[in-house]
mmCIF file of C-alpha atoms in Angstrom:
data_model
loop_
_atom_site.group_PDB
_atom_site.id
_atom_site.type_symbol
_atom_site.label_atom_id
_atom_site.label_comp_id
_atom_site.label_asym_id
_atom_site.label_seq_id
_atom_site.Cartn_x
_atom_site.Cartn_y
_atom_site.Cartn_z
ATOM 1 C CA MET A 1 93.320 108.139 19.372
ATOM 2 C CA GLU A 2 90.734 110.723 20.472
ATOM 3 C CA ILE A 3 90.601 112.729 23.538
ATOM 4 C CA LYS A 4 88.315 115.476 25.073
ATOM 5 C CA PHE A 5 89.744 118.960 25.098
ATOM 6 C CA GLN A 6 89.185 119.220 28.959
ATOM 7 C CA GLU A 7 90.890 115.985 29.578
ATOM 8 C CA LEU A 8 93.741 116.924 27.629
ATOM 9 C CA TYR A 9 94.607 120.195 29.029
ATOM 10 C CA GLY A 10 93.189 120.012 32.605
ATOM 11 C CA ASN A 11 93.819 123.099 34.603
ATOM 12 C CA ASP A 12 95.246 124.889 31.424
ATOM 13 C CA VAL A 13 91.880 124.952 29.674
ATOM 14 C CA PRO A 14 91.290 128.805 29.701
ATOM 15 C CA ARG A 15 94.727 129.417 28.093
ATOM 16 C CA GLN A 16 94.413 126.783 25.542
ATOM 17 C CA GLU A 17 90.823 127.869 24.468
ATOM 18 C CA GLU A 18 92.561 131.136 23.494
ATOM 19 C CA ARG A 19 95.240 129.294 21.634
ATOM 20 C CA TYR A 20 92.753 127.167 19.780
ATOM 21 C CA GLU A 21 90.663 130.299 18.776
ATOM 22 C CA ALA A 22 93.947 131.860 17.433
ATOM 23 C CA ILE A 23 94.354 128.745 15.260
ATOM 24 C CA ARG A 24 90.821 129.201 13.836
ATOM 25 C CA ARG A 25 91.423 132.728 13.094
ATOM 26 C CA GLY A 26 94.765 131.829 11.431
ATOM 27 C CA PHE A 27 93.272 129.117 9.330
ATOM 28 C CA ALA A 28 90.546 131.565 7.985
ATOM 29 C CA ALA A 29 93.017 134.333 7.259
ATOM 30 C CA GLN A 30 95.557 131.871 5.529
ATOM 31 C CA TYR A 31 93.108 130.003 3.465
ATOM 32 C CA GLY A 32 90.192 132.430 2.993
ATOM 33 C CA TYR A 33 87.505 130.371 4.401
ATOM 34 C CA GLU A 34 86.221 129.084 7.744
ATOM 35 C CA ALA A 35 87.114 125.566 8.814
ATOM 36 C CA GLY A 36 83.594 124.789 9.577
ATOM 37 C CA GLU A 37 84.231 120.984 9.114
ATOM 38 C CA GLY A 38 87.751 121.112 10.278
ATOM 39 C CA THR A 39 89.256 118.915 13.092
ATOM 40 C CA PHE A 40 91.754 119.690 15.655
ATOM 41 C CA PHE A 41 94.835 117.439 16.319
ATOM 42 C CA SER A 42 97.512 117.504 19.012
ATOM 43 C CA ALA A 43 100.965 115.863 19.153
ATOM 44 C CA PRO A 44 103.343 116.432 22.245
ATOM 45 C CA GLY A 45 106.939 117.167 22.514
ATOM 46 C CA ARG A 46 108.978 114.529 24.433
ATOM 47 C CA THR A 47 111.444 114.350 27.089
ATOM 48 C CA GLU A 48 114.142 111.600 27.104
ATOM 49 C CA ILE A 49 114.490 110.264 30.443
ATOM 50 C CA GLY A 50 117.057 107.528 29.923
ATOM 51 C CA GLY A 51 119.071 106.123 27.094
ATOM 52 C CA ASN A 52 120.940 109.106 25.562
ATOM 53 C CA HIS A 53 121.819 108.169 21.880
ATOM 54 C CA THR A 54 121.047 104.431 22.392
ATOM 55 C CA ASP A 55 118.016 103.947 20.072
ATOM 56 C CA HIS A 56 119.931 104.232 16.774
ATOM 57 C CA ASN A 57 122.039 101.274 17.873
ATOM 58 C CA HIS A 58 119.127 99.099 18.728
ATOM 59 C CA GLY A 59 119.258 100.006 22.523
ATOM 60 C CA ARG A 60 116.797 100.755 25.311
ATOM 61 C CA VAL A 61 115.242 104.066 26.309
ATOM 62 C CA LEU A 62 112.966 105.560 28.749
ATOM 63 C CA ALA A 63 111.035 108.496 27.527
ATOM 64 C CA GLY A 64 108.039 110.734 28.236
ATOM 65 C CA ALA A 65 105.471 112.815 26.451
ATOM 66 C CA VAL A 66 105.324 116.229 27.842
ATOM 67 C CA ASP A 67 102.528 118.986 28.176
ATOM 68 C CA LEU A 68 103.934 121.145 25.478
ATOM 69 C CA ASP A 69 102.313 120.180 22.067
ATOM 70 C CA ILE A 70 101.794 121.296 18.443
ATOM 71 C CA VAL A 71 98.168 121.836 17.637
ATOM 72 C CA GLY A 72 96.798 121.771 14.029
ATOM 73 C CA LEU A 73 93.421 122.535 12.572
ATOM 74 C CA ALA A 74 92.942 120.530 9.378
ATOM 75 C CA GLN A 75 90.220 120.311 6.867
ATOM 76 C CA LYS A 76 89.739 117.966 3.790
ATOM 77 C CA THR A 77 89.819 119.832 0.516
ATOM 78 C CA GLY A 78 88.858 116.918 -2.047
ATOM 79 C CA ASN A 79 91.974 117.720 -4.232
ATOM 80 C CA ASP A 80 95.437 116.240 -4.439
ATOM 81 C CA THR A 81 97.254 119.075 -2.533
ATOM 82 C CA ILE A 82 98.287 119.507 0.985
ATOM 83 C CA ARG A 83 98.849 122.981 2.220
ATOM 84 C CA LEU A 84 100.142 123.423 5.691
ATOM 85 C CA LYS A 85 100.937 126.752 7.391
ATOM 86 C CA SER A 86 102.841 127.026 10.714
ATOM 87 C CA ALA A 87 102.255 130.225 12.601
ATOM 88 C CA GLU A 88 105.860 130.494 13.451
ATOM 89 C CA TYR A 89 107.138 130.583 9.847
ATOM 90 C CA ASP A 90 106.493 132.885 6.896
ATOM 91 C CA LYS A 91 106.419 130.060 4.270
ATOM 92 C CA ILE A 92 103.715 127.732 3.547
ATOM 93 C CA ASP A 93 104.331 124.139 2.776
ATOM 94 C CA VAL A 94 102.675 122.849 -0.430
ATOM 95 C CA VAL A 95 102.826 119.226 -1.416
ATOM 96 C CA ASP A 96 101.377 117.852 -4.711
ATOM 97 C CA LEU A 97 100.301 114.197 -3.823
ATOM 98 C CA MET A 98 100.859 113.188 -7.627
ATOM 99 C CA ASP A 99 104.522 113.596 -7.023
ATOM 100 C CA LEU A 100 105.788 112.093 -3.786
ATOM 101 C CA SER A 101 109.331 111.361 -5.001
ATOM 102 C CA LEU A 102 112.486 112.877 -3.294
ATOM 103 C CA HIS A 103 112.660 116.607 -3.943
ATOM 104 C CA PRO A 104 116.260 118.070 -2.829
ATOM 105 C CA GLU A 105 114.798 121.666 -3.077
ATOM 106 C CA ASP A 106 112.065 120.913 -0.426
ATOM 107 C CA THR A 107 112.336 122.796 2.827
ATOM 108 C CA GLY A 108 112.504 120.710 6.095
ATOM 109 C CA SER A 109 108.919 120.657 6.975
ATOM 110 C CA GLN A 110 107.848 120.200 3.373
ATOM 111 C CA SER A 111 110.147 117.398 2.853
ATOM 112 C CA LEU A 112 108.736 115.663 6.067
ATOM 113 C CA ILE A 113 105.179 115.967 4.755
ATOM 114 C CA ARG A 114 106.105 114.546 1.471
ATOM 115 C CA GLY A 115 107.953 111.692 3.001
ATOM 116 C CA ILE A 116 105.198 110.878 5.358
ATOM 117 C CA CYS A 117 102.636 110.814 2.543
ATOM 118 C CA ALA A 118 105.012 108.563 0.436
ATOM 119 C CA LYS A 119 105.324 106.087 3.222
ATOM 120 C CA CYS A 120 101.746 105.970 4.203
ATOM 121 C CA ARG A 121 100.766 105.257 0.611
ATOM 122 C CA GLU A 122 103.683 102.553 0.582
ATOM 123 C CA LEU A 123 101.927 100.800 3.580
ATOM 124 C CA GLY A 124 98.470 100.872 2.024
ATOM 125 C CA TYR A 125 96.992 103.899 3.673
ATOM 126 C CA GLN A 126 94.873 106.504 1.921
ATOM 127 C CA VAL A 127 96.190 110.017 1.597
ATOM 128 C CA GLY A 128 94.219 112.928 0.175
ATOM 129 C CA GLY A 129 94.478 116.809 0.129
ATOM 130 C CA PHE A 130 93.742 119.003 3.199
ATOM 131 C CA ASP A 131 94.567 122.450 4.444
ATOM 132 C CA CYS A 132 96.089 122.792 7.916
ATOM 133 C CA TYR A 133 97.120 125.653 10.139
ATOM 134 C CA THR A 134 99.403 124.840 13.278
ATOM 135 C CA ILE A 135 100.689 126.723 16.327
ATOM 136 C CA THR A 136 103.217 125.047 18.435
ATOM 137 C CA GLN A 137 104.543 125.268 21.990
ATOM 138 C CA VAL A 138 107.504 122.804 21.269
ATOM 139 C CA LEU A 139 110.302 125.248 20.511
ATOM 140 C CA LYS A 140 112.687 124.396 17.670
ATOM 141 C CA GLY A 141 116.066 123.453 18.841
ATOM 142 C CA SER A 142 114.781 122.967 22.471
ATOM 143 C CA GLY A 143 115.611 119.367 22.764
ATOM 144 C CA LEU A 144 111.823 118.484 23.062
ATOM 145 C CA SER A 145 111.777 117.240 19.457
ATOM 146 C CA SER A 146 109.720 119.716 17.648
ATOM 147 C CA SER A 147 110.488 117.786 14.428
ATOM 148 C CA ALA A 148 108.972 114.517 15.839
ATOM 149 C CA ALA A 149 105.909 116.234 17.237
ATOM 150 C CA PHE A 150 105.342 117.975 13.773
ATOM 151 C CA GLU A 151 105.837 114.478 12.010
ATOM 152 C CA VAL A 152 103.516 112.676 14.399
ATOM 153 C CA LEU A 153 100.856 115.467 14.016
ATOM 154 C CA VAL A 154 100.925 115.214 10.194
ATOM 155 C CA VAL A 155 100.530 111.280 10.503
ATOM 156 C CA THR A 156 97.631 111.774 12.855
ATOM 157 C CA VAL A 157 95.780 114.046 10.537
ATOM 158 C CA ILE A 158 96.149 111.607 7.810
ATOM 159 C CA SER A 159 95.084 108.787 10.050
ATOM 160 C CA HIS A 160 91.841 110.348 10.965
ATOM 161 C CA LEU A 161 90.982 112.389 8.012
ATOM 162 C CA PHE A 162 91.421 109.489 5.521
ATOM 163 C CA ASN A 163 91.875 106.192 7.437
ATOM 164 C CA GLY A 164 89.282 106.267 10.219
ATOM 165 C CA GLY A 165 92.128 106.601 12.790
ATOM 166 C CA SER A 166 93.563 103.316 11.969
ATOM 167 C CA ILE A 167 97.326 104.118 12.029
ATOM 168 C CA ASP A 168 98.540 102.930 15.300
ATOM 169 C CA PRO A 169 101.128 104.733 17.358
ATOM 170 C CA ILE A 170 103.921 102.504 16.608
ATOM 171 C CA THR A 171 103.397 102.657 12.884
ATOM 172 C CA ALA A 172 102.836 106.419 13.182
ATOM 173 C CA ALA A 173 106.325 106.617 14.744
ATOM 174 C CA LYS A 174 107.902 104.572 11.960
ATOM 175 C CA ILE A 175 106.306 106.549 9.230
ATOM 176 C CA SER A 176 107.629 109.519 10.807
ATOM 177 C CA GLN A 177 111.131 108.397 11.327
ATOM 178 C CA TYR A 178 111.238 107.218 7.776
ATOM 179 C CA ALA A 179 110.347 110.751 6.611
ATOM 180 C CA GLU A 180 113.058 112.207 8.719
ATOM 181 C CA ASN A 181 115.600 109.609 7.684
ATOM 182 C CA VAL A 182 115.036 109.473 3.960
ATOM 183 C CA TYR A 183 113.397 112.588 2.982
ATOM 184 C CA PHE A 184 114.924 115.014 5.413
ATOM 185 C CA GLY A 185 118.242 113.232 5.636
ATOM 186 C CA LYS A 186 118.621 113.115 9.511
ATOM 187 C CA PRO A 187 119.839 109.826 10.651
ATOM 188 C CA SER A 188 117.676 109.719 13.941
ATOM 189 C CA GLY A 189 116.600 106.637 15.737
ATOM 190 C CA LEU A 190 112.970 105.870 16.710
ATOM 191 C CA LEU A 191 112.940 107.353 20.288
ATOM 192 C CA ASP A 192 111.609 110.853 19.634
ATOM 193 C CA GLN A 193 108.742 109.689 17.253
ATOM 194 C CA MET A 194 107.842 106.870 19.627
ATOM 195 C CA ALA A 195 107.623 109.067 22.696
ATOM 196 C CA SER A 196 105.367 111.530 20.811
ATOM 197 C CA SER A 197 103.059 109.137 19.164
ATOM 198 C CA VAL A 198 102.640 106.719 22.247
ATOM 199 C CA GLY A 199 102.333 109.280 25.011
ATOM 200 C CA GLY A 200 102.961 108.835 28.676
ATOM 201 C CA VAL A 201 106.094 107.464 30.167
ATOM 202 C CA THR A 202 107.317 104.658 28.042
ATOM 203 C CA ALA A 203 110.201 102.028 28.261
ATOM 204 C CA MET A 204 111.187 101.051 24.801
ATOM 205 C CA ASP A 205 113.528 98.239 23.521
ATOM 206 C CA PHE A 206 114.654 98.542 20.085
ATOM 207 C CA ALA A 207 116.396 95.253 19.689
ATOM 208 C CA ASP A 208 114.210 94.648 16.746
ATOM 209 C CA PRO A 209 113.251 98.072 15.401
ATOM 210 C CA SER A 210 110.538 96.455 13.113
ATOM 211 C CA ALA A 211 108.854 95.236 16.314
ATOM 212 C CA PRO A 212 109.998 97.413 19.212
ATOM 213 C CA VAL A 213 108.880 96.284 22.766
ATOM 214 C CA VAL A 214 107.046 99.116 24.401
ATOM 215 C CA GLU A 215 105.811 99.226 27.980
ATOM 216 C CA LYS A 216 104.034 102.191 29.725
ATOM 217 C CA VAL A 217 105.537 102.983 33.065
ATOM 218 C CA THR A 218 103.382 104.644 35.779
ATOM 219 C CA PHE A 219 105.234 107.539 37.059
ATOM 220 C CA ASP A 220 103.639 110.376 39.233
ATOM 221 C CA LEU A 221 106.751 112.742 39.778
ATOM 222 C CA ALA A 222 104.847 115.090 42.107
ATOM 223 C CA SER A 223 104.263 112.144 44.658
ATOM 224 C CA TYR A 224 107.873 112.172 45.107
ATOM 225 C CA GLY A 225 108.165 115.678 45.901
ATOM 226 C CA HIS A 226 110.000 116.661 42.739
ATOM 227 C CA ALA A 227 109.379 118.766 39.577
ATOM 228 C CA LEU A 228 110.774 118.159 35.966
ATOM 229 C CA CYS A 229 112.642 121.137 34.728
ATOM 230 C CA VAL A 230 113.968 121.633 31.171
ATOM 231 C CA VAL A 231 116.219 124.559 30.659
ATOM 232 C CA ASP A 232 116.798 126.014 27.345
ATOM 233 C CA THR A 233 120.363 127.186 27.145
ATOM 234 C CA GLY A 234 119.792 129.185 23.957
ATOM 235 C CA GLY A 235 121.557 127.071 21.654
ATOM 236 C CA ASN A 236 120.028 125.609 18.418
ATOM 237 C CA HIS A 237 120.276 122.227 16.747
ATOM 238 C CA ALA A 238 119.654 123.563 13.307
ATOM 239 C CA ASP A 239 123.259 123.385 12.094
ATOM 240 C CA LEU A 240 124.392 120.361 13.874
ATOM 241 C CA THR A 241 123.356 117.427 11.867
ATOM 242 C CA GLY A 242 126.917 116.488 11.269
ATOM 243 C CA GLU A 243 127.643 116.171 14.944
ATOM 244 C CA TYR A 244 124.511 113.933 15.518
ATOM 245 C CA ALA A 245 125.383 111.750 12.453
ATOM 246 C CA ALA A 246 128.867 111.040 13.829
ATOM 247 C CA ILE A 247 127.600 109.371 16.888
ATOM 248 C CA PRO A 248 125.693 106.535 15.358
ATOM 249 C CA GLN A 249 128.505 106.344 12.699
ATOM 250 C CA GLU A 250 131.234 105.908 15.253
ATOM 251 C CA MET A 251 129.250 103.458 17.350
ATOM 252 C CA LYS A 252 128.478 101.328 14.239
ATOM 253 C CA ALA A 253 132.269 101.478 13.286
ATOM 254 C CA VAL A 254 132.888 99.745 16.751
ATOM 255 C CA ALA A 255 130.168 97.253 15.826
ATOM 256 C CA GLN A 256 131.585 96.523 12.533
ATOM 257 C CA PHE A 257 134.977 95.591 14.154
ATOM 258 C CA PHE A 258 133.157 92.648 15.487
ATOM 259 C CA GLY A 259 131.272 91.823 12.438
ATOM 260 C CA LYS A 260 128.059 93.443 13.570
ATOM 261 C CA GLU A 261 125.819 96.234 12.340
ATOM 262 C CA PHE A 262 124.844 97.682 15.574
ATOM 263 C CA LEU A 263 126.300 97.782 18.998
ATOM 264 C CA ARG A 264 123.352 96.115 20.801
ATOM 265 C CA GLN A 265 124.631 92.881 18.874
ATOM 266 C CA VAL A 266 127.897 93.165 20.273
ATOM 267 C CA ASP A 267 129.108 91.186 23.460
ATOM 268 C CA GLU A 268 130.215 93.826 25.957
ATOM 269 C CA ALA A 269 132.753 91.442 27.599
ATOM 270 C CA ALA A 270 134.472 90.842 24.186
ATOM 271 C CA PHE A 271 134.600 94.711 23.527
ATOM 272 C CA TYR A 272 136.525 95.248 26.551
ATOM 273 C CA GLU A 273 138.799 92.358 26.010
ATOM 274 C CA GLN A 274 139.580 93.537 22.638
ATOM 275 C CA LEU A 275 139.741 97.261 23.502
ATOM 276 C CA PRO A 276 143.509 97.967 22.303
ATOM 277 C CA GLN A 277 142.523 96.439 18.872
ATOM 278 C CA VAL A 278 139.254 98.471 18.660
ATOM 279 C CA ARG A 279 141.025 101.804 19.511
ATOM 280 C CA LYS A 280 143.359 101.188 16.511
ATOM 281 C CA ALA A 281 140.382 100.283 14.176
ATOM 282 C CA ALA A 282 137.893 103.017 15.137
ATOM 283 C CA GLY A 283 139.592 105.749 17.318
ATOM 284 C CA ASP A 284 139.392 106.704 20.805
ATOM 285 C CA ARG A 285 136.240 108.818 20.612
ATOM 286 C CA ALA A 286 134.379 105.744 18.993
ATOM 287 C CA VAL A 287 135.553 103.632 21.820
ATOM 288 C CA LEU A 288 134.389 106.073 24.429
ATOM 289 C CA ARG A 289 130.889 106.439 22.645
ATOM 290 C CA ALA A 290 130.630 102.568 22.586
ATOM 291 C CA MET A 291 131.337 102.417 26.326
ATOM 292 C CA HIS A 292 128.613 105.105 26.832
ATOM 293 C CA PHE A 293 126.118 102.888 24.770
ATOM 294 C CA PHE A 294 126.759 99.869 26.736
ATOM 295 C CA ASP A 295 126.233 101.599 30.072
ATOM 296 C CA ASP A 296 123.377 103.980 29.246
ATOM 297 C CA ASP A 297 121.497 101.172 27.401
ATOM 298 C CA ARG A 298 121.672 99.302 30.838
ATOM 299 C CA LEU A 299 120.856 102.405 32.859
ATOM 300 C CA ALA A 300 117.830 103.106 30.747
ATOM 301 C CA TYR A 301 116.405 99.616 31.664
ATOM 302 C CA GLU A 302 117.397 99.989 35.303
ATOM 303 C CA GLU A 303 115.618 103.412 35.586
ATOM 304 C CA ALA A 304 112.438 101.942 34.400
ATOM 305 C CA GLN A 305 112.802 99.157 36.918
ATOM 306 C CA ALA A 306 113.495 101.602 39.681
ATOM 307 C CA LEU A 307 110.397 103.574 38.954
ATOM 308 C CA LYS A 308 108.247 100.329 38.729
ATOM 309 C CA ALA A 309 109.580 99.387 41.988
ATOM 310 C CA GLY A 310 108.931 102.899 43.619
ATOM 311 C CA ASP A 311 112.704 103.304 44.207
ATOM 312 C CA PHE A 312 112.921 107.080 43.338
ATOM 313 C CA PRO A 313 116.317 107.754 45.122
ATOM 314 C CA GLY A 314 117.693 104.804 42.941
ATOM 315 C CA PHE A 315 116.213 106.264 39.945
ATOM 316 C CA LEU A 316 117.842 109.640 40.579
ATOM 317 C CA ARG A 317 121.219 107.937 41.011
ATOM 318 C CA LYS A 318 120.985 106.289 37.725
ATOM 319 C CA VAL A 319 119.969 109.709 36.079
ATOM 320 C CA ARG A 320 123.199 111.263 37.488
ATOM 321 C CA ALA A 321 125.187 108.285 36.207
ATOM 322 C CA SER A 322 123.689 108.683 32.776
ATOM 323 C CA GLY A 323 124.492 112.462 32.782
ATOM 324 C CA GLN A 324 127.990 111.745 33.548
ATOM 325 C CA SER A 325 128.507 109.138 31.040
ATOM 326 C CA SER A 326 126.955 111.591 28.371
ATOM 327 C CA LEU A 327 129.283 114.276 29.599
ATOM 328 C CA GLN A 328 132.604 112.251 29.693
ATOM 329 C CA ARG A 329 132.201 109.416 27.121
ATOM 330 C CA LEU A 330 129.507 110.441 24.626
ATOM 331 C CA GLN A 331 130.695 113.917 24.512
ATOM 332 C CA ASN A 332 127.558 115.585 23.265
ATOM 333 C CA VAL A 333 127.542 118.687 25.636
ATOM 334 C CA PHE A 334 129.140 121.139 23.088
ATOM 335 C CA ALA A 335 130.132 121.197 19.381
ATOM 336 C CA PRO A 336 133.864 120.856 18.769
ATOM 337 C CA GLN A 337 133.604 123.623 15.916
ATOM 338 C CA ALA A 338 132.247 126.148 18.559
ATOM 339 C CA PRO A 339 134.186 125.631 21.597
ATOM 340 C CA GLN A 340 133.295 129.050 22.872
ATOM 341 C CA GLU A 341 129.632 127.954 23.125
ATOM 342 C CA GLN A 342 129.159 125.644 26.072
ATOM 343 C CA GLY A 343 125.674 126.498 27.331
ATOM 344 C CA ILE A 344 124.829 122.829 28.153
ATOM 345 C CA THR A 345 128.005 122.235 30.107
ATOM 346 C CA LEU A 346 127.563 125.620 31.996
ATOM 347 C CA ALA A 347 123.865 124.650 32.670
ATOM 348 C CA LEU A 348 124.978 121.357 34.088
ATOM 349 C CA SER A 349 127.580 122.934 36.230
ATOM 350 C CA LEU A 350 125.182 125.678 37.568
ATOM 351 C CA SER A 351 122.447 122.985 38.228
ATOM 352 C CA GLN A 352 125.026 120.936 40.318
ATOM 353 C CA ARG A 353 125.786 124.027 42.389
ATOM 354 C CA LEU A 354 122.017 124.842 42.958
ATOM 355 C CA LEU A 355 120.894 121.284 43.662
ATOM 356 C CA GLY A 356 123.922 120.263 45.770
ATOM 357 C CA GLU A 357 123.439 116.624 46.783
ATOM 358 C CA GLN A 358 119.714 116.584 45.845
ATOM 359 C CA GLY A 359 117.896 116.063 42.691
ATOM 360 C CA ALA A 360 119.604 115.179 39.440
ATOM 361 C CA CYS A 361 120.468 116.681 36.112
ATOM 362 C CA ARG A 362 121.737 115.491 32.670
ATOM 363 C CA VAL A 363 122.096 116.714 28.991
ATOM 364 C CA HIS A 364 118.685 116.290 27.286
ATOM 365 C CA GLY A 365 118.087 114.823 23.931
ATOM 366 C CA GLY A 366 120.664 115.035 20.995
ATOM 367 C CA GLY A 367 122.825 117.490 22.870
ATOM 368 C CA PHE A 368 125.631 119.731 21.514
ATOM 369 C CA ALA A 369 123.255 122.630 21.919
ATOM 370 C CA GLY A 370 119.804 123.317 23.373
ATOM 371 C CA THR A 371 118.499 121.896 26.670
ATOM 372 C CA ILE A 372 119.438 120.102 29.947
ATOM 373 C CA GLN A 373 116.836 118.274 32.104
ATOM 374 C CA ALA A 374 116.753 118.346 35.946
ATOM 375 C CA TYR A 375 114.717 116.758 38.678
ATOM 376 C CA VAL A 376 114.327 119.452 41.312
ATOM 377 C CA PRO A 377 112.896 119.049 44.888
ATOM 378 C CA PHE A 378 109.804 121.289 45.353
ATOM 379 C CA ASP A 379 111.606 123.313 48.157
ATOM 380 C CA LEU A 380 114.491 124.142 45.791
ATOM 381 C CA LEU A 381 112.154 124.941 42.762
ATOM 382 C CA ASP A 382 111.914 128.611 43.028
ATOM 383 C CA SER A 383 115.676 129.160 43.770
ATOM 384 C CA TYR A 384 116.701 126.770 41.032
ATOM 385 C CA ARG A 385 114.331 128.526 38.496
ATOM 386 C CA HIS A 386 115.710 131.965 39.612
ATOM 387 C CA GLY A 387 119.241 130.767 39.282
ATOM 388 C CA MET A 388 118.893 129.359 35.900
ATOM 389 C CA GLU A 389 116.876 132.083 34.476
ATOM 390 C CA HIS A 390 119.362 134.716 35.839
ATOM 391 C CA VAL A 391 121.949 133.110 33.533
ATOM 392 C CA PHE A 392 119.964 131.828 30.495
ATOM 393 C CA GLY A 393 117.067 134.443 30.552
ATOM 394 C CA LYS A 394 113.508 134.810 31.788
ATOM 395 C CA GLY A 395 111.334 131.998 30.726
ATOM 396 C CA SER A 396 114.164 129.610 29.865
ATOM 397 C CA CYS A 397 113.486 127.155 32.632
ATOM 398 C CA TYR A 398 110.231 125.158 31.911
ATOM 399 C CA VAL A 399 108.542 123.275 34.591
ATOM 400 C CA LEU A 400 106.870 120.325 32.757
ATOM 401 C CA SER A 401 104.376 117.605 33.348
ATOM 402 C CA PHE A 402 104.106 114.241 31.740
ATOM 403 C CA ARG A 403 101.235 113.904 29.232
ATOM 404 C CA GLN A 404 99.404 110.681 28.857
ATOM 405 C CA ALA A 405 98.096 111.161 25.280
ATOM 406 C CA GLY A 406 100.358 110.798 22.267
ATOM 407 C CA GLY A 407 99.272 111.915 18.830
ATOM 408 C CA THR A 408 95.466 112.483 19.071
ATOM 409 C CA LYS A 409 92.360 113.807 17.560
ATOM 410 C CA VAL A 410 91.031 116.509 19.914
ATOM 411 C CA LEU A 411 87.365 116.628 20.703
ATOM 412 C CA THR A 412 86.463 120.343 21.264
ATOM 413 C CA HIS A 413 82.738 120.098 21.361
ATOM 414 C CA GLU A 414 81.827 117.287 23.712
#
């Protein structure tokens, strides 16, 4: 995909021009030459609208790309080395394309680059050396999936520099997920990568992950008099891989009781009929998480249908139901090993107080730490933001817009 700079950023063009110029300067300072033949690329963060922890069990989700992105300036080097420097980190990632095997000593982002290149080659795509310098607005640990945005950016660079832009968004998402699962070791589903690579608001059905059903959903939130807020509670996802991994493991343990691999393959009526036996086999938390899966899988579909029908009040009711299910049954609002840190639960409770009977709020993304999501009526936006930032700090409440472009080459001179 290619998009013009002005089309991508709209009213934010002046600020983004400064940011892009900072990337140019950073590239020259890092590599010792001007990227005269370099190209800019962008990949967005994502917000999960519906389907909390359903994708990894072949469920349905509703997600949207947001107007916070990672931008990279990349230039071919003609050698077999990729060098990528992120402004936010001291270390530069260096990957030798002659050795794309698993390297346990790789850092997080370096392992992702190596895994992406390995999968691209396995699929028959060309990979070559390049230098890249990035600046991101997608905060690490924010629940907006900074890792997926980074992965999609790298795939987009490879697609355009070496393959004529031929890697389609769904394939780009699969390549990104492979790198995260196999080379980084995080057992994520496909939601994050797909939302970032496809762009817009997207309903996805992962009944067959090798051929997911993807449908764009037209959703103009402002026309309903509401804003989308994501509140950063200050927690970080960095040390919570075990908590995330336990959710798909426990859901799959329930599926295995019925001789299946994933909960999507299990008959819901049979699950409830044999609930006593499932409790004994998998434990109560696994049962509760399975209950969440069945309901949130259905709610994600119903939310998309409500939006397509223009039923915004119905959509909000389903968002509230999804949030309550995550709180009560999925239990991903705080980490059991750190019970004194409950920023997400606090943010949800405060949101309910500030919103009253209006709007909706829910845990956002993987959970345990990080962010919540809220749909806030315009007439409450100032008081909501003030109330949340009073507790979580200035700048903690982001007012976001949905972005139509996924991972894309940015045309800056047209």
